[in-house]
Short mmCIF file of C-alpha atoms in Angstrom, two decimals:
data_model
loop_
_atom_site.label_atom_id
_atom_site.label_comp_id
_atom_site.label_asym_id
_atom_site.label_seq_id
_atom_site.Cartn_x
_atom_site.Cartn_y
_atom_site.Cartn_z
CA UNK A 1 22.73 -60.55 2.30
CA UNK A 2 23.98 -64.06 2.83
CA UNK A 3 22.48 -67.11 2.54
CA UNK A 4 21.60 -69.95 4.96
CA UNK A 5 25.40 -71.47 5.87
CA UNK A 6 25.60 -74.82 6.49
CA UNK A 7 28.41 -76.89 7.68
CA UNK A 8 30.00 -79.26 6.97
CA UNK A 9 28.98 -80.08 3.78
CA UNK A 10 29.95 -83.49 3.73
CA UNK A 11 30.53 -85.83 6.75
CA UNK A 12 31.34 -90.10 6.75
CA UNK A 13 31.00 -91.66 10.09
CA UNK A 14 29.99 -95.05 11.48
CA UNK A 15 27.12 -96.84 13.22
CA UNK A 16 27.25 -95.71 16.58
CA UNK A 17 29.00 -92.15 15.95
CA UNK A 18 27.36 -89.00 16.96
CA UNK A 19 27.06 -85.93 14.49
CA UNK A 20 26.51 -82.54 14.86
CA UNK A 21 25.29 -80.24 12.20
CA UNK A 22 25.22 -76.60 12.32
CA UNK A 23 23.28 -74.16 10.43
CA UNK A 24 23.69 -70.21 10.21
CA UNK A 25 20.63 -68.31 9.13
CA UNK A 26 19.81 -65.49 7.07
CA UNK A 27 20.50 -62.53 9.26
CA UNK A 28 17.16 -61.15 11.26
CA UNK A 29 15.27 -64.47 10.81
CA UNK A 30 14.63 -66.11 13.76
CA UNK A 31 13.28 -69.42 12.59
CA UNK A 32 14.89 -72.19 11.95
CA UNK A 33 13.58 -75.67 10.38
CA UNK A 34 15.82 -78.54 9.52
CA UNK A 35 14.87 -81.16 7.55
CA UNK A 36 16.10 -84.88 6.17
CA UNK A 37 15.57 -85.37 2.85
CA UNK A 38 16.24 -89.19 1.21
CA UNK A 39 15.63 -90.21 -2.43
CA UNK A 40 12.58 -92.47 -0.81
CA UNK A 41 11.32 -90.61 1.91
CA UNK A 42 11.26 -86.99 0.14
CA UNK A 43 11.51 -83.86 2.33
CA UNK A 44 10.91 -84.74 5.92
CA UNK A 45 10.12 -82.60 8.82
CA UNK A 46 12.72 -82.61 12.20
CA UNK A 47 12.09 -79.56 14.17
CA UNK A 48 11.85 -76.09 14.09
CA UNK A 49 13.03 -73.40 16.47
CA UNK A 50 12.13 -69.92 17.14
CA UNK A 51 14.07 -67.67 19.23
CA UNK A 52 15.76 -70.81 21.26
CA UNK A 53 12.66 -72.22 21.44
CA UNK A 54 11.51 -75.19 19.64
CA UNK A 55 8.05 -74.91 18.45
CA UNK A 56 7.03 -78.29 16.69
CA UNK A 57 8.72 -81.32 16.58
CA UNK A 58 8.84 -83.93 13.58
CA UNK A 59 8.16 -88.21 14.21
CA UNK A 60 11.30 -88.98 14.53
CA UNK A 61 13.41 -90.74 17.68
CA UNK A 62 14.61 -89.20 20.57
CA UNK A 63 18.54 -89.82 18.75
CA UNK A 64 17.60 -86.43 16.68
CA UNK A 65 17.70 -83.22 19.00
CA UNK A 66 18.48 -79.74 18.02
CA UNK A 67 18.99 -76.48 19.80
CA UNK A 68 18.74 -72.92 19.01
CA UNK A 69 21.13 -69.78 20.35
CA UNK A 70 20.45 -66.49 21.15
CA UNK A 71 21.97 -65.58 17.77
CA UNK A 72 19.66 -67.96 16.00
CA UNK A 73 22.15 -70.13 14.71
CA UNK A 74 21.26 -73.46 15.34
CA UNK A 75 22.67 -77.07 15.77
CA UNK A 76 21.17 -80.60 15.32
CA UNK A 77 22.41 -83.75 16.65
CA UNK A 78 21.86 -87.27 15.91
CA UNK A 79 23.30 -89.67 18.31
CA UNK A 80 23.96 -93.39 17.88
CA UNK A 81 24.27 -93.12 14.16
CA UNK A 82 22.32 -95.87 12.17
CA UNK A 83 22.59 -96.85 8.45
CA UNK A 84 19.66 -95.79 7.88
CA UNK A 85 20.37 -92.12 8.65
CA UNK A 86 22.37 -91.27 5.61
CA UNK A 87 20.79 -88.59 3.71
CA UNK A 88 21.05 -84.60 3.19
CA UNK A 89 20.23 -82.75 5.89
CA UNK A 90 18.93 -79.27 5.09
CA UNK A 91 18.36 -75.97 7.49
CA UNK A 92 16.22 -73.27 6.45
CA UNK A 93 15.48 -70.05 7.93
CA UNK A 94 12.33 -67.99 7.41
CA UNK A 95 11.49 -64.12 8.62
CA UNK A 96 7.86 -65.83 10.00
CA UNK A 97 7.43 -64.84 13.08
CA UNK A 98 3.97 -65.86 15.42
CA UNK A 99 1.90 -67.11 12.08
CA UNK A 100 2.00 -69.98 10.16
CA UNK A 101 4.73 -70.48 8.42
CA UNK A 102 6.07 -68.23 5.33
CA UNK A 103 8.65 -69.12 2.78
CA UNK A 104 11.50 -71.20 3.52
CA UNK A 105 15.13 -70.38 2.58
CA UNK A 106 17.38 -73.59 2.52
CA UNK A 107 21.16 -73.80 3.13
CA UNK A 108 23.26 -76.36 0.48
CA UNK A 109 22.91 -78.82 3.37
CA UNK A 110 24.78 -81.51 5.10
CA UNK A 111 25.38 -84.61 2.90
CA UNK A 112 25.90 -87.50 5.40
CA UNK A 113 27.19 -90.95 4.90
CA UNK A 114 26.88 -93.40 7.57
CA UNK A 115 28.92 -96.45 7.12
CA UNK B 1 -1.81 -87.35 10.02
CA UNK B 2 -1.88 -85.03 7.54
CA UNK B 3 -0.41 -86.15 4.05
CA UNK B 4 0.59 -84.21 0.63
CA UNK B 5 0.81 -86.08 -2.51
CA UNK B 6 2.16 -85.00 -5.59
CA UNK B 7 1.59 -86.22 -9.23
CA UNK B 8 3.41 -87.41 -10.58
CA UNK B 9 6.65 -88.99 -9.59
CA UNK B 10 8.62 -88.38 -12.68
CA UNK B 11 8.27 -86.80 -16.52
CA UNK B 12 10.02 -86.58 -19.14
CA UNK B 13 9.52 -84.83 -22.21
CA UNK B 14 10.78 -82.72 -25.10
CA UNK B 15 11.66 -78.92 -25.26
CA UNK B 16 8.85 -77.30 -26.34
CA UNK B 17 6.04 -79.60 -24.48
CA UNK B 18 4.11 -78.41 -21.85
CA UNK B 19 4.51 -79.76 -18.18
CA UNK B 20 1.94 -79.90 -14.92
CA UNK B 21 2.33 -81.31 -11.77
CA UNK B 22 -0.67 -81.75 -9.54
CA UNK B 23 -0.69 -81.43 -5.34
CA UNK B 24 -3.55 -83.01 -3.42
CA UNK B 25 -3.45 -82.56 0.54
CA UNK B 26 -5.68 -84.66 2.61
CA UNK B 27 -6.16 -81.46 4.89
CA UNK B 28 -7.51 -77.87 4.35
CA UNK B 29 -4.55 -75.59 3.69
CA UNK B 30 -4.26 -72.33 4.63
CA UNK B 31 -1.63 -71.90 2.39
CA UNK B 32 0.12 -73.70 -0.56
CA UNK B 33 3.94 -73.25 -1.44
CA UNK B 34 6.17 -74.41 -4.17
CA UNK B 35 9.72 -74.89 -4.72
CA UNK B 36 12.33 -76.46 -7.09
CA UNK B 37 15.36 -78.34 -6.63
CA UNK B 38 17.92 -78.64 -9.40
CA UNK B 39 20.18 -81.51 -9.83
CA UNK B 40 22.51 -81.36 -6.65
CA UNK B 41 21.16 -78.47 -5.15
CA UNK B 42 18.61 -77.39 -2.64
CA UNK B 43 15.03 -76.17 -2.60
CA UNK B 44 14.41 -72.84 -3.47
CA UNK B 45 11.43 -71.04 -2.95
CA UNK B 46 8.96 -70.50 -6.43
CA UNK B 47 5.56 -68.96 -4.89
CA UNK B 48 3.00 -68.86 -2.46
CA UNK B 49 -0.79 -69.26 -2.69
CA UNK B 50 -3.28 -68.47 -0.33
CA UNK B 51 -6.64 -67.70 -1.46
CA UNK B 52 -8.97 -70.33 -2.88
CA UNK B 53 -8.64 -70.21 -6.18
CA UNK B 54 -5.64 -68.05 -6.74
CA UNK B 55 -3.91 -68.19 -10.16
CA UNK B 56 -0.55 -66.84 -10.29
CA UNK B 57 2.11 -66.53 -13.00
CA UNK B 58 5.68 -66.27 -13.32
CA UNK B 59 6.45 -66.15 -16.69
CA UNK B 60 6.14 -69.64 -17.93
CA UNK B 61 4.90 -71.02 -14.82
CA UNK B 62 1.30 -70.99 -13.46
CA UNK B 63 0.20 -71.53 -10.38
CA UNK B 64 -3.43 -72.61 -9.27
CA UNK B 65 -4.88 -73.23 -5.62
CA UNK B 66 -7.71 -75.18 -5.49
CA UNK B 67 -11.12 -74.05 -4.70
CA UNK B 68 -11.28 -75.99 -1.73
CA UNK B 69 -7.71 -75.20 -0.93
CA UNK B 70 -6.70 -79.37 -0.80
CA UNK B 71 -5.06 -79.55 -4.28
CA UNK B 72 -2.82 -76.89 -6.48
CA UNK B 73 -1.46 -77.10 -9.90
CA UNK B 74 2.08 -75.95 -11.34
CA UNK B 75 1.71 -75.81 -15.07
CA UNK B 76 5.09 -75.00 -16.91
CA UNK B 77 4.30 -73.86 -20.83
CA UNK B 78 7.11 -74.72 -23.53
CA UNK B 79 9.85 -76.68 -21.25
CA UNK B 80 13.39 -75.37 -21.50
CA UNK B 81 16.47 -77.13 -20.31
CA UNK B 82 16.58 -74.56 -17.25
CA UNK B 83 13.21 -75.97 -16.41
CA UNK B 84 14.93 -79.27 -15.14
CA UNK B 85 14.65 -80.58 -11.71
CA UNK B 86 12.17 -81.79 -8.94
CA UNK B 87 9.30 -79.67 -8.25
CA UNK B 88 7.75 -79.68 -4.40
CA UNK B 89 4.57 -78.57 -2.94
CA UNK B 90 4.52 -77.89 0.57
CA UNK B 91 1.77 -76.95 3.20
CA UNK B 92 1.50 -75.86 6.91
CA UNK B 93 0.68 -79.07 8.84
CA UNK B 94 -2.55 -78.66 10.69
CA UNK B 95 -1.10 -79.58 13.71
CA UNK B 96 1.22 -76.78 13.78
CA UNK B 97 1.60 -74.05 11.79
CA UNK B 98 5.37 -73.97 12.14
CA UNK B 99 5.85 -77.27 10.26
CA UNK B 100 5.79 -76.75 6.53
CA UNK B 101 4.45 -80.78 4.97
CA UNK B 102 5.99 -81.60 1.48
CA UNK B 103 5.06 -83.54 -1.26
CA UNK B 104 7.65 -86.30 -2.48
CA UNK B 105 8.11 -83.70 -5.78
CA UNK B 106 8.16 -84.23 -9.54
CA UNK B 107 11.13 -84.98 -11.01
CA UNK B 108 11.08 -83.59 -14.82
CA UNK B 109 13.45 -84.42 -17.16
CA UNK B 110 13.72 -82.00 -20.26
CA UNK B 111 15.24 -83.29 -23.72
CA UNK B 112 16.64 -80.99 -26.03
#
C-alpha cells in the first residue's frame, strides 16, 4: 500500500506569493490533517478534513485554507506568503472515521522557503 | 486552550544508558499517542494508550499512561544509535476530537 504522497517536496517563493500544497492519502482513509511544523513552534495544528468536509480548524489566519475532494486528496493554500511561514508542512491521513482521532500517518512533507 | 508539554527538550547520552521522556497535558485525555521523527524525516506513529494506567512495551520501549490520564511516560532501556531522533506525544484536543495536540518532542542524541 502506498504511503501519504506529498508534493512538492521543496518550494522557494517570495513575500507576497501564494502556494499550494497537495497531499495524496493512504488509499480508503478519508481524513486528512495537515500540519506546520518549525524548529520553535513544534508540530502545529491547521485543519483537518473528512470526506470534503473540514471538521476542526487550527489558530491560524484566514491566509491558510485547505480543501478536500471527493477522492480525499487534499490541497492547502497559503496566500500572501510571509517570512515567517517557512517551515515543513506535513499531511497525514488516518482510517478514523466519526471518533476521536486514531493514529496519524504523515507524508515526507513540503519543505518551504519563503524569501 | 489546551496545552501538552513534554520533558525534556533535549538529551544526550551514551549507548547503553537508559532514556525517558515525560508528557504532561493540562487536559484529561482520552487517549495518548507517540511518535518519532528521525533526523530529516517525518513522524511516524510508535503507540497508542488509552486506559488509565496502561503500560505497554515494544521491545525496548515502554509506554505508561497516567492514572489520571494528564501525563505519560516513554522509557527507552539501553539506547542504540537507531534510537536517535525527536520523540512526540500527542493528544485529542478537547475541543475537537479530530485535532490531534503535540508536545514540542525530545530530541535525544545517542553517542556511540
Amino acid at each position: 500500500k502506498a504511503g501519504v504522497t506529498q508534493t512538492p517536496r521543496y518550494l522557494i517563493k517570495t513575500r507576497g506569493q501564494q502556494v499550494t500544497l497537495s497531499c495524496s492519502p493512504i488509499s480508503g482513509h478519508r481524513s486528512v490533517s495537515w500540519y506546520q511544523q518549525t524548529p520553535g513552534q513544534g508540530l502545529q495544528f491547521l485543519f483537518e478534513y473528512f470526506s470534503e468536509t473540514q471538521r476542526n480548524k487550527g489558530n491560524f489566519p484566514g491566509r491558510f485554507s485547505g480543501r478536500q475532494f471527493s477522492n480525499s486528496r487534499s490541497e492547502m493554500n497559503v496566500s500572501t506568503l510571509e517570512l515567517g511561514d517557512s517551515a515543513l508542512y506535513l499531511c497525514a491521513s488516518s482510517p478514523t472515521t466519526d471518533r476521536v482521532t486514531e493514529k496519524l500517518f504523515f507524508g515526507s512533507g513540503t519543505q518551504l522557503s519563503v524569501l | 486552550g489546551q496545552q501538552v508539554m513534554q520533558i525534556p527538550q533535549y538529551q544526550h547520552v551514551q549507548e547503553g544508558e537508559d532514556f525517558t521522556t515525560y508528557c504532561n497535558s493540562s487536559t484529561t485525555l482520552s487517549n495518548i499517542q507517540w511518535y518519532k521523527q528521525r533526523p530529516g524525516g517525518h513522524p511516524v506513529f510508535l503507540i497508542q494508550l488509552v486506559k488509565s494506567g496502561e503500560v505497554k512495551k515494544q521491545k525496548r520501549l515502554t509506554f505508561q499512561f497516567g492514572e489520571a490520564k494528564k501525563n505519560s511516560s516513554l522509557h527507552i532501556t539501553a539506547t542504540q544509535t537507531t534510537d536517535v531522533g525527536t520523540y512526540f506525544c500527542a493528544g485529542p484536543d478537547s475541543n475537537s476530537g479530530y485535532a490531534l495536540n503535540f508536545g514540542k518532542g525530545t530530541s535525544l542524541l545517542v553517542t556511540p
